[in-house]
CSV table of C-alpha atoms and ligand atoms in Angstrom, one decimal:
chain,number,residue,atom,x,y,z
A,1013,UNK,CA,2.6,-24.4,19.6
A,1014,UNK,CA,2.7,-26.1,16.4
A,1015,UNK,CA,5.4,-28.8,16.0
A,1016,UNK,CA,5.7,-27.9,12.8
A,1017,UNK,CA,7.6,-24.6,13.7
A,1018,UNK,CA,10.3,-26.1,15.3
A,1019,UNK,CA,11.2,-29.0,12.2
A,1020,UNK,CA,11.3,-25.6,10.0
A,1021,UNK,CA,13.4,-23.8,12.3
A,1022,UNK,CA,15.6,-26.8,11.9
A,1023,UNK,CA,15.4,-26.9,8.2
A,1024,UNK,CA,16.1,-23.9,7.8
A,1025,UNK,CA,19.5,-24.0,9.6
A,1026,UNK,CA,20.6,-27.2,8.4
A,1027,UNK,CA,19.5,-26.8,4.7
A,1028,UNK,CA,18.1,-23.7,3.9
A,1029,UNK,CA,21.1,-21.8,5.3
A,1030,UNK,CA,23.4,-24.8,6.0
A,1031,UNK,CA,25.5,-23.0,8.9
A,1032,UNK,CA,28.8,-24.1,9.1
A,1033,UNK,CA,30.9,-25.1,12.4
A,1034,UNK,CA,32.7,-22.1,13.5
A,1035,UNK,CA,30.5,-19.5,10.7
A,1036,UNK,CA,28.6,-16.2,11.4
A,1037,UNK,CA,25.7,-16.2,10.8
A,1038,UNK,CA,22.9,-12.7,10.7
A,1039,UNK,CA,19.7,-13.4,10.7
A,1040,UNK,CA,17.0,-10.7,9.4
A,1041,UNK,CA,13.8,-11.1,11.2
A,1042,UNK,CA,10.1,-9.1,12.0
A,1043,UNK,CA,9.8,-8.4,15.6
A,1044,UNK,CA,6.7,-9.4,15.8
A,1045,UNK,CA,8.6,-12.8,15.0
A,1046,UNK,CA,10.6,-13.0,17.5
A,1047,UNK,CA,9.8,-16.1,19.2
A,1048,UNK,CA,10.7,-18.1,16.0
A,1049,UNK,CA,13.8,-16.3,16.0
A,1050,UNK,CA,15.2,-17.5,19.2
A,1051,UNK,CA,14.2,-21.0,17.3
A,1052,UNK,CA,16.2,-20.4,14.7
A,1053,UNK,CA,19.3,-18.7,17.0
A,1054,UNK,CA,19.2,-22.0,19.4
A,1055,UNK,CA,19.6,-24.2,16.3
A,1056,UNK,CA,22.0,-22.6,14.7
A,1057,UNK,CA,24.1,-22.6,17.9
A,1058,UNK,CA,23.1,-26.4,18.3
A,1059,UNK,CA,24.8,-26.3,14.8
A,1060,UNK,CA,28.1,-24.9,16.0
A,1061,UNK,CA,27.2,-21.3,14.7
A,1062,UNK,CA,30.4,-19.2,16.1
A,1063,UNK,CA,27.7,-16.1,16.9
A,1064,UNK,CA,24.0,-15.3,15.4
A,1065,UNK,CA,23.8,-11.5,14.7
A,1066,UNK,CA,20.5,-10.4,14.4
A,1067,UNK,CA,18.7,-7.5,12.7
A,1068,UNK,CA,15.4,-7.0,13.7
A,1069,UNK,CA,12.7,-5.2,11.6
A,1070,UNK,CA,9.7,-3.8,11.8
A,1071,UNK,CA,7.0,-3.3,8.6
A,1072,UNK,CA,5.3,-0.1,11.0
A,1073,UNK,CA,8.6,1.3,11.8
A,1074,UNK,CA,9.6,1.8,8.6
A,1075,UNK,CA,6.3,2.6,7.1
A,1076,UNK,CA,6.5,5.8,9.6
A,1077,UNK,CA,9.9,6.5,8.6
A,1078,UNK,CA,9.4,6.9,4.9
A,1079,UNK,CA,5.9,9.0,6.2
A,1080,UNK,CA,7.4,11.3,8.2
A,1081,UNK,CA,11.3,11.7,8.7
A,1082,UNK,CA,13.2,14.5,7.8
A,1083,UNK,CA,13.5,14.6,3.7
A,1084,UNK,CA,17.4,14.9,3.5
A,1085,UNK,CA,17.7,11.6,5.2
A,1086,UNK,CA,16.9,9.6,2.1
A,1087,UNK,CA,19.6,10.7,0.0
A,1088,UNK,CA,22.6,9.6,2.6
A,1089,UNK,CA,23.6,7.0,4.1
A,1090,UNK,CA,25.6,6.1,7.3
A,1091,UNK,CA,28.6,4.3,6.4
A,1092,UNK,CA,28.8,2.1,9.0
A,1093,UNK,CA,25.5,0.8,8.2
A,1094,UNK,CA,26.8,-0.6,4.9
A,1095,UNK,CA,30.6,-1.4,6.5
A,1096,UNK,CA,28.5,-3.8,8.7
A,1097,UNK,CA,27.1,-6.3,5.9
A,1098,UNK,CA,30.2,-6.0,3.7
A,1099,UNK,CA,32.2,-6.6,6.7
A,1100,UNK,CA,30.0,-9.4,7.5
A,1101,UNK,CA,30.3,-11.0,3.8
A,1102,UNK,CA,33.9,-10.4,3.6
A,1103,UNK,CA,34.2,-12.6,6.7
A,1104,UNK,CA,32.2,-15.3,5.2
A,1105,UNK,CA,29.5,-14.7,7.5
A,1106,UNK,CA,26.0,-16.9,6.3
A,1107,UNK,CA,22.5,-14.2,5.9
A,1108,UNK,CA,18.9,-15.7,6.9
A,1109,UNK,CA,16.3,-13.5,5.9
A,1110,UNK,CA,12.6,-14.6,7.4
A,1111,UNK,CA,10.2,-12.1,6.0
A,1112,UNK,CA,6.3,-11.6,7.1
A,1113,UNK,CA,4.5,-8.9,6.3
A,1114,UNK,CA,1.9,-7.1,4.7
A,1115,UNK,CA,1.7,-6.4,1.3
A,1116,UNK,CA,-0.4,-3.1,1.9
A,1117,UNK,CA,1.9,-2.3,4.5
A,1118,UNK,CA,3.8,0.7,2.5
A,1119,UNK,CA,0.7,1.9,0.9
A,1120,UNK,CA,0.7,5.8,0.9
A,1121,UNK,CA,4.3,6.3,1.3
A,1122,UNK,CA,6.3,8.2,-1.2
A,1123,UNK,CA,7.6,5.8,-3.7
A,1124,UNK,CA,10.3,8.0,-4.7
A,1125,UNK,CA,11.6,8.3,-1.0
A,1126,UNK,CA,12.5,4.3,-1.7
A,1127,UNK,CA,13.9,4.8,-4.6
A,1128,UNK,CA,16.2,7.7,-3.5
A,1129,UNK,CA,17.6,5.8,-1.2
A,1130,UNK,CA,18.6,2.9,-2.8
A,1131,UNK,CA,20.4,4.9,-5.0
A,1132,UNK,CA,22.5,5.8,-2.0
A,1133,UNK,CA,22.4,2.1,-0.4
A,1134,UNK,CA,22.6,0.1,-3.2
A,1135,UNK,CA,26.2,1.2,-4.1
A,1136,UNK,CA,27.5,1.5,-0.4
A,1137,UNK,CA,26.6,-2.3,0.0
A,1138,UNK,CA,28.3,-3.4,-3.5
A,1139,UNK,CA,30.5,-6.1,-2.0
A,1140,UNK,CA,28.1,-7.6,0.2
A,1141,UNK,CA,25.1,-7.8,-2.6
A,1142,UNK,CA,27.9,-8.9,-5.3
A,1143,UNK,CA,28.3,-11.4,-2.8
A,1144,UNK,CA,25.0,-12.3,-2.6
A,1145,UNK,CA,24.8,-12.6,-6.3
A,1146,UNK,CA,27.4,-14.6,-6.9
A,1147,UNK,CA,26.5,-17.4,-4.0
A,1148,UNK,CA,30.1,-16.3,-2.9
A,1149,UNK,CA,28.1,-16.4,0.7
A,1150,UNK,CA,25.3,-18.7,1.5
A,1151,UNK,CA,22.2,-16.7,1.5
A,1152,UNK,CA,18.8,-18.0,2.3
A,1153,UNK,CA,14.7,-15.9,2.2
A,1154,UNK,CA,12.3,-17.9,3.6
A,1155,UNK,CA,8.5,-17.0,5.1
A,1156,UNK,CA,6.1,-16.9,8.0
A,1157,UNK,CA,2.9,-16.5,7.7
A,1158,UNK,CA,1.6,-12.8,9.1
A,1159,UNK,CA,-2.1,-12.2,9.7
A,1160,UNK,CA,-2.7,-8.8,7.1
A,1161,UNK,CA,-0.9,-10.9,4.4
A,1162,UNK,CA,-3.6,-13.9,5.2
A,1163,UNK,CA,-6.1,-11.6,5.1
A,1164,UNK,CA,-5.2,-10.5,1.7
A,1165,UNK,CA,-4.7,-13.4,0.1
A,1166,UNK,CA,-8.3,-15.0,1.8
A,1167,UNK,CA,-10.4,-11.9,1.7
A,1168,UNK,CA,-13.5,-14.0,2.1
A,1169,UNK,CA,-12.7,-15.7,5.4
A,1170,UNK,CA,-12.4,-15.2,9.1
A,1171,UNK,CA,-8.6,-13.5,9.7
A,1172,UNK,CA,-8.3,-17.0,11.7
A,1173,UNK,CA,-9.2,-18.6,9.3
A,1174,UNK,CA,-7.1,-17.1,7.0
A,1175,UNK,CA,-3.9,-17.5,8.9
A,1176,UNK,CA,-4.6,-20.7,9.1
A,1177,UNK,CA,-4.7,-21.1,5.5
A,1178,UNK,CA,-1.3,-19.1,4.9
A,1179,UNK,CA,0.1,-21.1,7.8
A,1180,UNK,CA,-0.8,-24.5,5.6
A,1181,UNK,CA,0.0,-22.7,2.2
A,1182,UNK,CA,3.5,-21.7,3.9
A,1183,UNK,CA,4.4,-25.5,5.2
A,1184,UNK,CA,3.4,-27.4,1.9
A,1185,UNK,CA,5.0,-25.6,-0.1
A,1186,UNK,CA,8.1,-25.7,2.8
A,1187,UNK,CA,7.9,-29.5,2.3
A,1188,UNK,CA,7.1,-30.1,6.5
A,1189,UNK,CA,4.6,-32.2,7.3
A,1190,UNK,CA,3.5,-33.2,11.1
A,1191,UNK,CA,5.5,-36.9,10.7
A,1192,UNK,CA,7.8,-36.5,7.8
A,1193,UNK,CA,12.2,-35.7,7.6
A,1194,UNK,CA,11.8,-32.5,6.2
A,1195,UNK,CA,15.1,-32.7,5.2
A,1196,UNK,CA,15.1,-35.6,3.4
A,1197,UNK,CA,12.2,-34.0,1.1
A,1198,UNK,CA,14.1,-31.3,-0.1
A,1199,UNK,CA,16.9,-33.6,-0.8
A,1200,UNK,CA,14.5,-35.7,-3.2
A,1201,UNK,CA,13.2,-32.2,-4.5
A,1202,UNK,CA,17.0,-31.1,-5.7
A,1203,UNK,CA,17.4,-34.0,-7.8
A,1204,UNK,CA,14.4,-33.1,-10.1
A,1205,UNK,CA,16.1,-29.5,-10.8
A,1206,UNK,CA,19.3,-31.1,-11.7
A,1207,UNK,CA,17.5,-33.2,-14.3
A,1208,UNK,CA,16.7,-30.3,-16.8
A,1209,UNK,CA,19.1,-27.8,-15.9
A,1210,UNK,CA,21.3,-30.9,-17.8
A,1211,UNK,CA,19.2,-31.1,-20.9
A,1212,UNK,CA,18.9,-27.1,-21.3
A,1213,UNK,CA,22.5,-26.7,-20.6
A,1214,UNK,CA,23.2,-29.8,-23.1
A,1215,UNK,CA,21.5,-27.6,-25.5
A,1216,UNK,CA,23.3,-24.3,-25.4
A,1217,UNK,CA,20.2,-22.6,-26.7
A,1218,UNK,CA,20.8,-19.5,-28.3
A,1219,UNK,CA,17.8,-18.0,-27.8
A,1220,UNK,CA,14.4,-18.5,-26.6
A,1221,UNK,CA,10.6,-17.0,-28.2
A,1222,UNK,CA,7.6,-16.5,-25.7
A,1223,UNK,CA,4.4,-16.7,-27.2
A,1224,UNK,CA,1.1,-16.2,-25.4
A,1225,UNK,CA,-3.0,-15.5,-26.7
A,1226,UNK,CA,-2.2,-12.4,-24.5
A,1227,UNK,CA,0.3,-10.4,-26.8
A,1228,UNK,CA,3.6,-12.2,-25.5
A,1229,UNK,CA,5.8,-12.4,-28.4
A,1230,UNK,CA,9.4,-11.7,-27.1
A,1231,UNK,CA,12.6,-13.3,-28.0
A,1232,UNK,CA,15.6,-13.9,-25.9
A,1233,UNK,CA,18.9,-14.1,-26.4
A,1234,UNK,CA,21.1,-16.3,-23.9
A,1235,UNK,CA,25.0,-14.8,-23.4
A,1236,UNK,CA,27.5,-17.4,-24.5
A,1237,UNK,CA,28.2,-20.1,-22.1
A,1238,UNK,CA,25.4,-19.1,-20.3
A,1239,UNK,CA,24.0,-22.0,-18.1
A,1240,UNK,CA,20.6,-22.8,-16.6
A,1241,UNK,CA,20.7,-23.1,-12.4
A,1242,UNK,CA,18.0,-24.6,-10.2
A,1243,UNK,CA,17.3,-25.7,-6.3
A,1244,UNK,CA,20.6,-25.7,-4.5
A,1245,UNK,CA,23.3,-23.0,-4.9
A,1246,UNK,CA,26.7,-24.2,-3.5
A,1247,UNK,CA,29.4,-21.7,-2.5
A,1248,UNK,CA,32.8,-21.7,-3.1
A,1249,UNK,CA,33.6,-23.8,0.1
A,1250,UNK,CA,31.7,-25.9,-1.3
A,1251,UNK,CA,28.6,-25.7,0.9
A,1252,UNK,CA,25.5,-26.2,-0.3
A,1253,UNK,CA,22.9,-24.1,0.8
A,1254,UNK,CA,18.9,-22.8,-0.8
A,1255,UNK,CA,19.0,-19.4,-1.6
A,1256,UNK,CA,15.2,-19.7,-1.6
A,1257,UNK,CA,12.4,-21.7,0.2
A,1258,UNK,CA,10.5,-22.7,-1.4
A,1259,UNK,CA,11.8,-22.3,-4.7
A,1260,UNK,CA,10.4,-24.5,-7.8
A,1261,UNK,CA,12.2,-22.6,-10.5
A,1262,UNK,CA,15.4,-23.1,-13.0
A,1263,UNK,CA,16.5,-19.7,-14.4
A,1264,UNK,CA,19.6,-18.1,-16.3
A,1265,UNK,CA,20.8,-15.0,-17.5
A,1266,UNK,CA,19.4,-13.2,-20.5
A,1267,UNK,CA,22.2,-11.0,-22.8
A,1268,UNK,CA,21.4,-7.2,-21.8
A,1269,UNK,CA,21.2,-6.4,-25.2
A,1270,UNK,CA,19.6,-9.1,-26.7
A,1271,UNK,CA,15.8,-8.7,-25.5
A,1272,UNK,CA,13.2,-7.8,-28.4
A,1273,UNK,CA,10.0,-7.7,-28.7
A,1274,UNK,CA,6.4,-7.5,-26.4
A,1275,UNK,CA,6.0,-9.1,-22.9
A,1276,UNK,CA,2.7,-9.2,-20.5
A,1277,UNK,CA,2.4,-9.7,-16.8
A,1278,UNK,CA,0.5,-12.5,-15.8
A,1279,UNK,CA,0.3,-12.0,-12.1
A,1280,UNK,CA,0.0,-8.6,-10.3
A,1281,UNK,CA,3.0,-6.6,-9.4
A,1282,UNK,CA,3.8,-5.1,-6.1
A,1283,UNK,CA,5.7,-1.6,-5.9
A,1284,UNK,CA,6.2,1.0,-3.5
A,1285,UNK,CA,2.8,-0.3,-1.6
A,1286,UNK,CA,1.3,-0.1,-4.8
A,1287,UNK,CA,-0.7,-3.6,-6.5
A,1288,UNK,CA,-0.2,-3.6,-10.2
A,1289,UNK,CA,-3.1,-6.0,-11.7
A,1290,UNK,CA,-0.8,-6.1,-15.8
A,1291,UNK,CA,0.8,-4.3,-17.4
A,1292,UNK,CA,3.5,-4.9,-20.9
A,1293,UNK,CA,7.2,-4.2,-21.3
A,1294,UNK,CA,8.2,-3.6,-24.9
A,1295,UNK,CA,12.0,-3.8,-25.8
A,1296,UNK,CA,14.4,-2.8,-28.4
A,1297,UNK,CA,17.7,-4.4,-28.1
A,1298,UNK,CA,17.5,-5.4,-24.6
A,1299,UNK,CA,16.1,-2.4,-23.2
A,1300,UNK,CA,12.1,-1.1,-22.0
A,1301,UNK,CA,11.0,1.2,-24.3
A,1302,UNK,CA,7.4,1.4,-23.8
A,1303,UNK,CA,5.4,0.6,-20.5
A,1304,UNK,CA,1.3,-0.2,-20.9
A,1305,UNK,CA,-0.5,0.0,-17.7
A,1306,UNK,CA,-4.3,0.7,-17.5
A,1307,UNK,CA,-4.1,2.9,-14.7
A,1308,UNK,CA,-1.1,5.9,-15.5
A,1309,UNK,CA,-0.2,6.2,-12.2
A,1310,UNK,CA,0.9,3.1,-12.0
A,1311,UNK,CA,2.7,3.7,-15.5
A,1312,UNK,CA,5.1,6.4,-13.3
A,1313,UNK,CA,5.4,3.8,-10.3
A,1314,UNK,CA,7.0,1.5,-13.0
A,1315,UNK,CA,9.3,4.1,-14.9
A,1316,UNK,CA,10.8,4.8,-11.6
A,1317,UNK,CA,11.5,1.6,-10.9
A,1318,UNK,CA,13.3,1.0,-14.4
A,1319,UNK,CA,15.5,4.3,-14.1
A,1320,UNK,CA,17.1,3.6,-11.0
A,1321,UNK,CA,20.2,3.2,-13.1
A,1322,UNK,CA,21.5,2.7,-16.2
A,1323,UNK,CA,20.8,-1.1,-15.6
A,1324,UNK,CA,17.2,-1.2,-14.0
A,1325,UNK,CA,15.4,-1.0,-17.5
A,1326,UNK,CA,17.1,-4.2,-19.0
A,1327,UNK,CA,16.7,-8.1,-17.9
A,1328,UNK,CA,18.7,-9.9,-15.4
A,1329,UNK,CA,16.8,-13.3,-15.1
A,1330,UNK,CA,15.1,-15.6,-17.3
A,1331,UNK,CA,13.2,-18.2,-15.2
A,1332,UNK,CA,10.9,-21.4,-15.9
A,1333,UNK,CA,8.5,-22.6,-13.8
A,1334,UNK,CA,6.1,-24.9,-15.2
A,1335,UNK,CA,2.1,-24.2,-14.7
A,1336,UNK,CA,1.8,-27.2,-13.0
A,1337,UNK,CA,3.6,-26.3,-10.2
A,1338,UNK,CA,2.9,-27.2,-6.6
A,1339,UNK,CA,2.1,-23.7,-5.4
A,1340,UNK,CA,0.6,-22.8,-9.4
A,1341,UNK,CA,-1.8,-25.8,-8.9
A,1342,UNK,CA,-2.7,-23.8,-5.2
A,1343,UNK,CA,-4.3,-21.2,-7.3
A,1344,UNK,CA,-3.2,-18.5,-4.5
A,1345,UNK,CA,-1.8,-15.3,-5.0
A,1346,UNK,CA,0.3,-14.7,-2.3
A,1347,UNK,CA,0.9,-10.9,-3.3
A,1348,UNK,CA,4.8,-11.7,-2.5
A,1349,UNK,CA,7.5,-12.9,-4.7
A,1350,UNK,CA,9.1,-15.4,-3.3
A,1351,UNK,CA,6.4,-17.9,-3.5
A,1352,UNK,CA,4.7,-16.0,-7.1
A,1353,UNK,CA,7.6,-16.4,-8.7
A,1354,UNK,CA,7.4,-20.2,-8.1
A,1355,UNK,CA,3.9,-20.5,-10.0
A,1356,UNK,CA,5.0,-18.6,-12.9
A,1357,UNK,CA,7.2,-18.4,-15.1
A,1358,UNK,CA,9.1,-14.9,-14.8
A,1359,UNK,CA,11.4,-12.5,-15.9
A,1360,UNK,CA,13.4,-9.7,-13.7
A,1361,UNK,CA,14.6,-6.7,-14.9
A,1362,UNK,CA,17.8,-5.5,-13.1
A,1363,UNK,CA,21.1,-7.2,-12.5
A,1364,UNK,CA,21.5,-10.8,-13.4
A,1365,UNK,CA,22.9,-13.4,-11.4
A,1366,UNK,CA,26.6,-14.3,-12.7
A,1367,UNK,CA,25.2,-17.7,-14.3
A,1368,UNK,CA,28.0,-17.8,-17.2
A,1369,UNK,CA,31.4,-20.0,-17.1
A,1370,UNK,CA,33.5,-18.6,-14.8
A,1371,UNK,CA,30.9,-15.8,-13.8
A,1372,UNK,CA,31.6,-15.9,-9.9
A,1373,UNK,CA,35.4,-14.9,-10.4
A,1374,UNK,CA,34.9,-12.1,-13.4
A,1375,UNK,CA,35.2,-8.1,-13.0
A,1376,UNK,CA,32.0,-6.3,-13.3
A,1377,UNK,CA,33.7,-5.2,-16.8
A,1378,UNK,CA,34.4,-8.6,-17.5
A,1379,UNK,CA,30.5,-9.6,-16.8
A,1380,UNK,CA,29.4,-6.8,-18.8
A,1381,UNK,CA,31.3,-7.8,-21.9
A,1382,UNK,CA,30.1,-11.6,-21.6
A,1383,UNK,CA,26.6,-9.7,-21.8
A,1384,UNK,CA,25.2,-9.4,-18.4
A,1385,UNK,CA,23.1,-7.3,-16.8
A,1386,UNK,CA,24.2,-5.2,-14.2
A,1387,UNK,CA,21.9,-2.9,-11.8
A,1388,UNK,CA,21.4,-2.0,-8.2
A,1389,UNK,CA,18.0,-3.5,-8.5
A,1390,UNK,CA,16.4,-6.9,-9.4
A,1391,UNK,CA,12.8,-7.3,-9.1
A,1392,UNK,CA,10.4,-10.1,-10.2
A,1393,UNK,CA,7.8,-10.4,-12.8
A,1394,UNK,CA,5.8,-13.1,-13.9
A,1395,UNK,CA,4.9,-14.1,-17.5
A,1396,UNK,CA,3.7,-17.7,-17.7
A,1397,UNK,CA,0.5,-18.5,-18.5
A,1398,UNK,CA,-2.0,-21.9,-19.2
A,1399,UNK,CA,-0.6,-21.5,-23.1
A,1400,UNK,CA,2.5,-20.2,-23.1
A,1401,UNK,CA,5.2,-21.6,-25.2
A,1402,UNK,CA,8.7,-21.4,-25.2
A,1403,UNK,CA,10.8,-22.3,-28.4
A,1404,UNK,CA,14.6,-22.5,-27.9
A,1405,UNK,CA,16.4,-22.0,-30.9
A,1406,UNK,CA,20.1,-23.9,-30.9
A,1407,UNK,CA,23.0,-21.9,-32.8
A,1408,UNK,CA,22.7,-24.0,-35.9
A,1409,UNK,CA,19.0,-22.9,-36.2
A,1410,UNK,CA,17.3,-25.8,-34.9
A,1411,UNK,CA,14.2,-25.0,-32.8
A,1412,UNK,CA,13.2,-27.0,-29.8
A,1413,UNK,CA,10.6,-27.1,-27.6
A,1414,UNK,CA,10.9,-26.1,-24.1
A,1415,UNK,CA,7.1,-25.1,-23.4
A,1416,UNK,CA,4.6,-26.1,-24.7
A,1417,UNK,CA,0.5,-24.6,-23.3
A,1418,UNK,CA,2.5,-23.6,-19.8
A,1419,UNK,CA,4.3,-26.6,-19.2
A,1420,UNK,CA,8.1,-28.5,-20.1
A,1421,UNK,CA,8.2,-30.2,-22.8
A,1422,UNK,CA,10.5,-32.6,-21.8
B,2694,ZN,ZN1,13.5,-16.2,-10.1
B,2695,ZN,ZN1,14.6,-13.0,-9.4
């Protein structure tokens, strides 16, 4: 067994999730991965967990499920399925999520079975996903490396060879090396967030214009005392915890309404076991109101996903990552947002995280009057390219450079 496994078991515990003496913590897991599970469940223990609740998964399973179960079922819900995770967050359990799997694994299911039921999920589980959002609870994704998803990503390999590609992908960009403190790496990596989340948040841009040679030419407005978050979340306990690993991104909320103007993908876009190689978002006052795809299908896959609710067709995230990034320098599509999102930069449409003052403690009326977002869905999508730039424009009309050809200016 590689060593390796067992520092990022560790790392996960200590710093990705950082579990608490005395704290629940539920851990989401493949079963295939079961073996690294136990891992992380001795660790955690080691850490003084009070009890590890596990939910196990299976890609397969549920692939058959949206196949072939009885049509009815995706339009209710049993409540104690929700009561458990907003039990659980209300307790001030901790949630590990360890995903793996392939990205063609849903192919030829029906979309809108998904879709119908998290229209029926999404709500039941408010508290806990509010929770979630607002880093009220210490939340943590992270990845292991599966052999369909190597495959994918390294068509033009052995599968062995391929996994071990993903494998090495999946621990460089996890900061583990055979002889280093794991730990001590991601500390070092924090500090460079906190660097320009200062200088954007010293700004107080108003808004932000993404320009591209591919058609981007969108502007952005930010909400008032909106402010730009990176690396480390920290709960209110005060524990600090990384809502992602990897993660290489600073991000902030957009204003609902304030979105104008033409955006195109850079990256392809997975949905309902679909690939999506581009497609382009145009908005009027904050909202989608025209979808280009090449392929109309596809158009259709996307329209569903942006009338979930009222909230699914406007913006919830704003995020930078420079080109240059560590896993953007890879040149890898992973097919799988958590680590495509850290080689681009993206937008999500959906609901926002609460990053305005005071944010955490307001109403969901409150939030939506500061102007954010609000939806049962928030998915990923990336926009940066080799020459994008980004020009910040301050509220006395000033405009500042924040990308310049892909990359920070500052
Ligand atoms: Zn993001
Ligand atoms: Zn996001």
């Amino acid at each position: 067994m590689d060593q390796r496994y067992e520092k990022y078991a560790k790392l996960l515990i200590d710093v990705g999730i950082n579990v608490q003496q005395g704290q629940t913590l539920v851990i989401r897991c493949p079963v295939e991965k079961a073996w690294f599970a136990r891992m992380l469940v001795s660790e955690a223990y080691k850490a003084g967990a009070r009890e590890v609740v596990m939910r196990w998964g299976d890609q397969e399973i549920s692939r058959q499920r949206y196949l072939h179960a009885a049509d009815e079922i995706f339009d209710t819900f049993r409540p104690w399925e929700a009561d458990m995770l907003n039990t659980l967050a209300r307790e001030g359990a901790a949630f590990l999520s360890i995903i793996s799997s392939d990205p063609d694994g849903m192919k030829g299911v029906d979309h809108a079975r998904m879709t119908r039921e998290d229209r029926v999920f999404g709500p039941a589980v408010a508290e806990y996903r509010e929770a979630q959002m607002a880093d009220k609870i210490q939340w943590c994704i992270a990845a292991l490396p599966e052999e369909n998803w190597a495959r994918k990503m390294f068509p033009h390999v052995s599968g062995e060879v391929a996994m071990e590609k993903l494998t090495e992908a999946i621990f460089s960009t996890m900061r583990i090396t055979a002889d280093n403190d794991p730990a001590e790496a991601w500390r070092r990596h924090n500090e460079n967030f906190s660097a320009r989340t200062a200088k954007l948040n010293g700004l107080n841009l108003k808004s932000l214009r993404y320009t591209n040679s591919l058609g981007t030419d969108l502007t952005i407005e930010l909400p008032d005392g909106h402010y730009w978050e990176g690396g480390s979340s920290r709960s209110p306990r005060g524990v600090v915890f990384f809502p992602n690993m990897p993660t290489e991104e600073i991000f902030t909320a957009p204003k609902r309404d304030g979105v104008n103007g033409r955006v195109v993908s850079t990256k392809p876009f997975a949905v309902g076991g679909e690939i999506i190689d581009k497609f382009a978002f145009t908005f009027e006052n904050g909202k989608i109101v025209k979808i280009e795809t090449a392929d109309p299908k596809h158009r259709k896959l996307l329209e569903d996903e942006i009338s979930v609710d009222q909230g699914a067709c406007r913006l919830g995230e704003v995020a930078l990552v420079p080109y240059d990034s560590p896993i953007s320098n890879m040149d890898a599509l992973f097919y799988d947002t958590l680590f495509d999102e850290n080689a681009s930069c993206h937008l999500a449409f959906g609901a926002s995280y609460p990053t305005i003052k005071g944010g955490a403690d307001m109403t969901e009326a409150e939030r939506a009057a500061a102007g954010l977002n609000q939806s049962i869905t928030h998915e990923d999508f990336m926009v940066g390219s080799a020459d994008l730039n980004i020009t910040g424009v301050t509220h006395d009309g000033r405009e500042i450079p924040v990308f310049v050809n892909g990359n920070f200016a500052f």
